[in-house]
Short mmCIF file of C-alpha atoms in Angstrom, two decimals:
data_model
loop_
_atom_site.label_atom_id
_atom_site.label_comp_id
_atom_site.label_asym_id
_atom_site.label_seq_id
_atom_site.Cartn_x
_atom_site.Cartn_y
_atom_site.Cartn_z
CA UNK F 1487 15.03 13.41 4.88
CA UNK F 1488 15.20 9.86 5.02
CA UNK F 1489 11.21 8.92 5.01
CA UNK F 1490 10.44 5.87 6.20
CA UNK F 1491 12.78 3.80 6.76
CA UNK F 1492 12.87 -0.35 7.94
CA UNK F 1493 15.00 -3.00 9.07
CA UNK F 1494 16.23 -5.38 7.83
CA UNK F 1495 15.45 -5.46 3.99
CA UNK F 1496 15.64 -9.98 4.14
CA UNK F 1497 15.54 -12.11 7.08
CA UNK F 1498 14.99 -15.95 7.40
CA UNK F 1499 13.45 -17.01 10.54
CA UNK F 1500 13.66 -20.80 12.06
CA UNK F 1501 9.98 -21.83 13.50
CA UNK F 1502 9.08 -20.78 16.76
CA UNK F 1503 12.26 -18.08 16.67
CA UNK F 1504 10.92 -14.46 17.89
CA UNK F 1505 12.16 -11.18 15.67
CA UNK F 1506 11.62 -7.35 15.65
CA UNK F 1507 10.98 -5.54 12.39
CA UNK F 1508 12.39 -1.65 12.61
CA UNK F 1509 10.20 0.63 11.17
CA UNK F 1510 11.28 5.13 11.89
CA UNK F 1511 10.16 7.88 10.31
CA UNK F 1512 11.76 11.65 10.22
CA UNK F 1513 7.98 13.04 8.98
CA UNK F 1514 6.57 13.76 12.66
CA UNK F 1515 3.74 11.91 11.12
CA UNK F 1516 1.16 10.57 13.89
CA UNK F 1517 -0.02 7.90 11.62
CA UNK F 1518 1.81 4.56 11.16
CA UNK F 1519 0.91 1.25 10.11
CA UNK F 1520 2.67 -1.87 9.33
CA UNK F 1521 1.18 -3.96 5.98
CA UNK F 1522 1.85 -7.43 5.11
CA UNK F 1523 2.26 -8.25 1.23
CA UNK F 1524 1.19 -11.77 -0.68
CA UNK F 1525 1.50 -12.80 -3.84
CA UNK F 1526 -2.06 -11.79 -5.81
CA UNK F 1527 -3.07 -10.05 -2.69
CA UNK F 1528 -2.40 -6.78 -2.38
CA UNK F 1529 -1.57 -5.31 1.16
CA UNK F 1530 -3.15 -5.85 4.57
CA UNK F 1531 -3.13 -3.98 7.68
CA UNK F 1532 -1.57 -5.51 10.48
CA UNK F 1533 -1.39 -2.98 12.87
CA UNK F 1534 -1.85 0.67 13.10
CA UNK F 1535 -0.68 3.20 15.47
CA UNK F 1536 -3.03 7.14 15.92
CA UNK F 1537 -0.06 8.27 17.77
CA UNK F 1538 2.39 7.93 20.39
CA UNK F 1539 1.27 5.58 22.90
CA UNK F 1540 -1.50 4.18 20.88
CA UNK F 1541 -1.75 1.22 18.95
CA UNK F 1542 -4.71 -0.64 17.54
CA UNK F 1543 -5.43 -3.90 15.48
CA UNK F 1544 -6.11 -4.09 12.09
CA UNK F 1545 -7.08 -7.08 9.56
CA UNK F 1546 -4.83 -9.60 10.51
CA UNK F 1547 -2.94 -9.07 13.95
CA UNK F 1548 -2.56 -12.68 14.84
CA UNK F 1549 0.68 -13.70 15.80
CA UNK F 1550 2.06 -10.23 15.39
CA UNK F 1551 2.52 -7.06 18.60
CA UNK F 1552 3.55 -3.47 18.11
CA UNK F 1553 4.45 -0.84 20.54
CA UNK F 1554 4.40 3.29 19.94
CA UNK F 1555 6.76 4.59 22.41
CA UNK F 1556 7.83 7.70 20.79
CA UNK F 1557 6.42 9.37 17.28
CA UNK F 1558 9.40 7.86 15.21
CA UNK F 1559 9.37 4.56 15.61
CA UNK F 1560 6.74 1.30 15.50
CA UNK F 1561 8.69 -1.49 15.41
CA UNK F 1562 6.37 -4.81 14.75
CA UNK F 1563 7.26 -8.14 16.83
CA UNK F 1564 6.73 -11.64 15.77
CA UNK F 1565 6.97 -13.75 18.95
CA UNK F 1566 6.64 -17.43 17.07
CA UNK F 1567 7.34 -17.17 13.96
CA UNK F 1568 5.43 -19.81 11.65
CA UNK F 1569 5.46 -20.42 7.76
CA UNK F 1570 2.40 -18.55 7.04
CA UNK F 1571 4.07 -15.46 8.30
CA UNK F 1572 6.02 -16.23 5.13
CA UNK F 1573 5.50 -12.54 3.35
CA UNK F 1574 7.29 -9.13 2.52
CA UNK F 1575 6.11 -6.28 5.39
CA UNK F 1576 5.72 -2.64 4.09
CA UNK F 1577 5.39 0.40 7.45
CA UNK F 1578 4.20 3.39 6.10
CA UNK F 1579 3.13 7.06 7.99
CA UNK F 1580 0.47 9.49 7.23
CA UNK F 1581 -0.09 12.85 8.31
CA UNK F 1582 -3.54 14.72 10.29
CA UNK F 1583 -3.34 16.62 7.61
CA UNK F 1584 -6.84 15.46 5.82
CA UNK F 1585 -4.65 14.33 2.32
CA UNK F 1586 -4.63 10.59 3.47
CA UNK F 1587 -1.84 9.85 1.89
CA UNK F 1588 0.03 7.20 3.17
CA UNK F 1589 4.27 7.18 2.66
CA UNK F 1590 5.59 3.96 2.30
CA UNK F 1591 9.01 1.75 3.76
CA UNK F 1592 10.64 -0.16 1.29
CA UNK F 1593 10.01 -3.38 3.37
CA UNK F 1594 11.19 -6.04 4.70
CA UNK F 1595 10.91 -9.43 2.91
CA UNK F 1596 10.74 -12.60 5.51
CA UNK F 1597 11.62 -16.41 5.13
CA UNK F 1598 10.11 -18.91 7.68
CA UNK F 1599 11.22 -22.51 7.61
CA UNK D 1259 -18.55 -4.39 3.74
CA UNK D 1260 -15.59 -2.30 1.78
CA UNK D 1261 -13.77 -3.96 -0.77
CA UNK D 1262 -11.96 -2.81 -3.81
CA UNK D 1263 -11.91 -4.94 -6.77
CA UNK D 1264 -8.87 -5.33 -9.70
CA UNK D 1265 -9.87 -7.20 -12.02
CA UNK D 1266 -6.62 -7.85 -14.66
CA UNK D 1267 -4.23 -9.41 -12.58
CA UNK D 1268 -1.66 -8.80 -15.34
CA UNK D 1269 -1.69 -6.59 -18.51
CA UNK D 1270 0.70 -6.47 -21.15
CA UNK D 1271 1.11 -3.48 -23.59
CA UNK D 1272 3.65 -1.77 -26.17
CA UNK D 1273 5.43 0.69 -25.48
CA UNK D 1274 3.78 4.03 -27.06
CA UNK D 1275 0.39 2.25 -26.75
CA UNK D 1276 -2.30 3.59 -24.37
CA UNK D 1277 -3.08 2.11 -20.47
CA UNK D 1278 -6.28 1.25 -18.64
CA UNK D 1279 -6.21 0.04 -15.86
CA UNK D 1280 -9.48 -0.70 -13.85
CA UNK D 1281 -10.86 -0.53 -10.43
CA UNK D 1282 -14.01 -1.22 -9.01
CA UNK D 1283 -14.62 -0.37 -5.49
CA UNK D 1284 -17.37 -1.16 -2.80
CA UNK D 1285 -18.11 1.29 0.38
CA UNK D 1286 -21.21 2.71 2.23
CA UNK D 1287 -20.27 6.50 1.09
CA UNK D 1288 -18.12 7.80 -1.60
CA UNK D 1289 -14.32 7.55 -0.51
CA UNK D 1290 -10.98 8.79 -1.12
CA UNK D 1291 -9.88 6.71 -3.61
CA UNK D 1292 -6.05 6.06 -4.43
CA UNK D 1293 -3.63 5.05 -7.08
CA UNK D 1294 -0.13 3.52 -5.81
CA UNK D 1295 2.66 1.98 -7.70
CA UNK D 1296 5.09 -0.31 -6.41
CA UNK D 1297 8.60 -0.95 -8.64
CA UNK D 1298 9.93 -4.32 -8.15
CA UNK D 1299 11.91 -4.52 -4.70
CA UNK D 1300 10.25 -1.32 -3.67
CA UNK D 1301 7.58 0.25 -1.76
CA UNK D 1302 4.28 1.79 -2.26
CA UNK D 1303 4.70 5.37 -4.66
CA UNK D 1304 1.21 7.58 -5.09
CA UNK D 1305 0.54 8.35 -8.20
CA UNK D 1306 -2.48 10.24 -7.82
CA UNK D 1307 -5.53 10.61 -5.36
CA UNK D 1308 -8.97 11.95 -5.59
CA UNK D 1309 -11.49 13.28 -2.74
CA UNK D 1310 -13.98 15.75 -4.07
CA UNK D 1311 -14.67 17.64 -7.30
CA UNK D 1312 -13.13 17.55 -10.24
CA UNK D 1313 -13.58 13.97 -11.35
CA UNK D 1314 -10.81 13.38 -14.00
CA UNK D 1315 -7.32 13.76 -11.73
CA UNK D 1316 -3.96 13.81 -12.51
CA UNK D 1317 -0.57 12.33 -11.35
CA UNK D 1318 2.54 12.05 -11.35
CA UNK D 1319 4.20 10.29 -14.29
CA UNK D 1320 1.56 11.57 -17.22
CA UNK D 1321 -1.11 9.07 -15.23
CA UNK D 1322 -4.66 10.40 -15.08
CA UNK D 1323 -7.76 8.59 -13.39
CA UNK D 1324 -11.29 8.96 -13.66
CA UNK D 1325 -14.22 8.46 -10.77
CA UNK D 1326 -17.30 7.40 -11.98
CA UNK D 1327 -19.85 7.11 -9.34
CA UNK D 1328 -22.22 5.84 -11.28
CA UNK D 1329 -20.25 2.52 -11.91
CA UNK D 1330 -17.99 2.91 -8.59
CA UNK D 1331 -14.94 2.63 -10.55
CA UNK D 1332 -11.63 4.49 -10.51
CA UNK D 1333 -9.91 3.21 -13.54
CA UNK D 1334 -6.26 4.52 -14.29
CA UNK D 1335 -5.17 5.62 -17.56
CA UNK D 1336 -2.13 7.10 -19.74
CA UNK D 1337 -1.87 7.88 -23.18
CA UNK D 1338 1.54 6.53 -23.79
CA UNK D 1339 3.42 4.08 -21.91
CA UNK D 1340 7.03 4.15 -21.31
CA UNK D 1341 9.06 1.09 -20.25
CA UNK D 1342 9.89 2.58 -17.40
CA UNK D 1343 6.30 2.09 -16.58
CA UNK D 1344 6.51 -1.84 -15.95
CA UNK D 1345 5.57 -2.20 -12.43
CA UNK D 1346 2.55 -3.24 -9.94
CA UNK D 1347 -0.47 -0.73 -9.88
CA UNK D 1348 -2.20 -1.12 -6.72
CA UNK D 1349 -6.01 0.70 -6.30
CA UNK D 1350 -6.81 1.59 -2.70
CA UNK D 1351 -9.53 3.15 -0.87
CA UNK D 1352 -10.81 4.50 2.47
CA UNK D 1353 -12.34 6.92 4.33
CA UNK D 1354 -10.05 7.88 7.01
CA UNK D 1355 -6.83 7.26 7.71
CA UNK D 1356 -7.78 4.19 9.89
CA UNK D 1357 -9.35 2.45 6.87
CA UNK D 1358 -7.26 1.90 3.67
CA UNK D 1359 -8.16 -1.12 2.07
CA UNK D 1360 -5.89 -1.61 -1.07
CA UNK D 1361 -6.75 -4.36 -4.34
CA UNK D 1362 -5.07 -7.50 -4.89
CA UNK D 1363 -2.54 -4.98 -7.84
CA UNK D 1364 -2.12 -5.38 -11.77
CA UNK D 1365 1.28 -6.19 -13.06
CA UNK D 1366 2.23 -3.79 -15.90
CA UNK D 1367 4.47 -5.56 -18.60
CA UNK D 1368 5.39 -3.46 -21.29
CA UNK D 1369 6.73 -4.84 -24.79
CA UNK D 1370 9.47 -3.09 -26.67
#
């Protein structure tokens, strides 16, 4: 089983150019979110999805959309990319299960000039 | 509002020399509280996790915390680092699964 799994591990973006981050999971987890990661930090939610079909916002959804059409994937969109979207983005699943635990992507680390 | 709090933004210890790491934590009710490590160019591993009873847990990798209500703290420990041990240590909490709220991390640097 592959996990989580996301594409691509580095991109550089232009200003103003649009890009989809992949994000699937083989867990059948209903849970997904998608983090961003900066320097002294630590990680904050983006997006989150309960389930197929559902999507909500977290911390810091500006300038970001997701969609939930099936349980695998939750790809995030950046529609104008701008500098401060400058970060590394970690998806990561969780179960219903009650543990909480949330499995992690190895990200995707993202340039904007 | 919930916030978790690391202190040490970077520690530096010996190899064979013991760990703390802390974490302080703010939140209306006692929450699940979390220990995650990240290896450079990596994602998020959990180490360990605690929700209820036994205070002192244990993880993966001979890493143990303790929850101390009393000082809302979650501080991570091991007896004896290894090299292999050098990473970021990230503290989370939450209540649900809707909720995580993780600390800024503490870079491990261990010394030969």
């Amino acid at each position: 089983n592959a996990g989580v799994t996301q594409t691509p591990k580095f991109r550089i973006l232009k200003i103003g150019q649009s890009m989809t981050l992949q994000c699937t999971q083989d867990m059948n987890h209903n849970y997904m979110y998608w983090y961003r990661q900066d320097p002294g930090m630590g990680l904050k939610l983006i997006y989150y999805s309960v389930g197929a079909g559902i999507t909500d916002k977290g911390e810091v959804p500006n300038g970001y959309n997701v969609s939930r059409s099936t349980t695998e994937d939750f790809p995030l969109r950046l529609e104008l990319a701008a500098p401060s979207q400058t970060s590394v983005y970690f998806c990561a699943n969780a179960g219903t299960s009650g543990s909480h635990e949330q499995f992690f992507g190895p990200g995707t680390r993202l340039t904007v000039l | 509002a919930q916030s978790v709090t690391q202190p040490d933004i970077h520690i530096t210890v010996s190899e064979g020399a013991s760990l703390e790491l802390r974490c302080n934590y703010s939140y209306g009710a006692t929450p699940y509280l979390f220990w995650y490590v990240q290896s450079p160019g990596q994602g998020l591993q959990l180490l360990l996790k605690y929700f209820s009873g036994d205070t002192l847990v244990q993880g993966i990798k001979g890493f143990e915390a303790e929850f101390k209500r009393s000082q809302s703290s979650f501080n991570l420990r091991k007896p004896s680092v290894h090299w292999s041990d050098a990473a970021e240590y990230f503290c989370a909490v939450g209540a649900n699964n809707n909720d995580m709220r993780f600390g800024a991390g503490t870079r491990l640097t261990v010394k030969p």
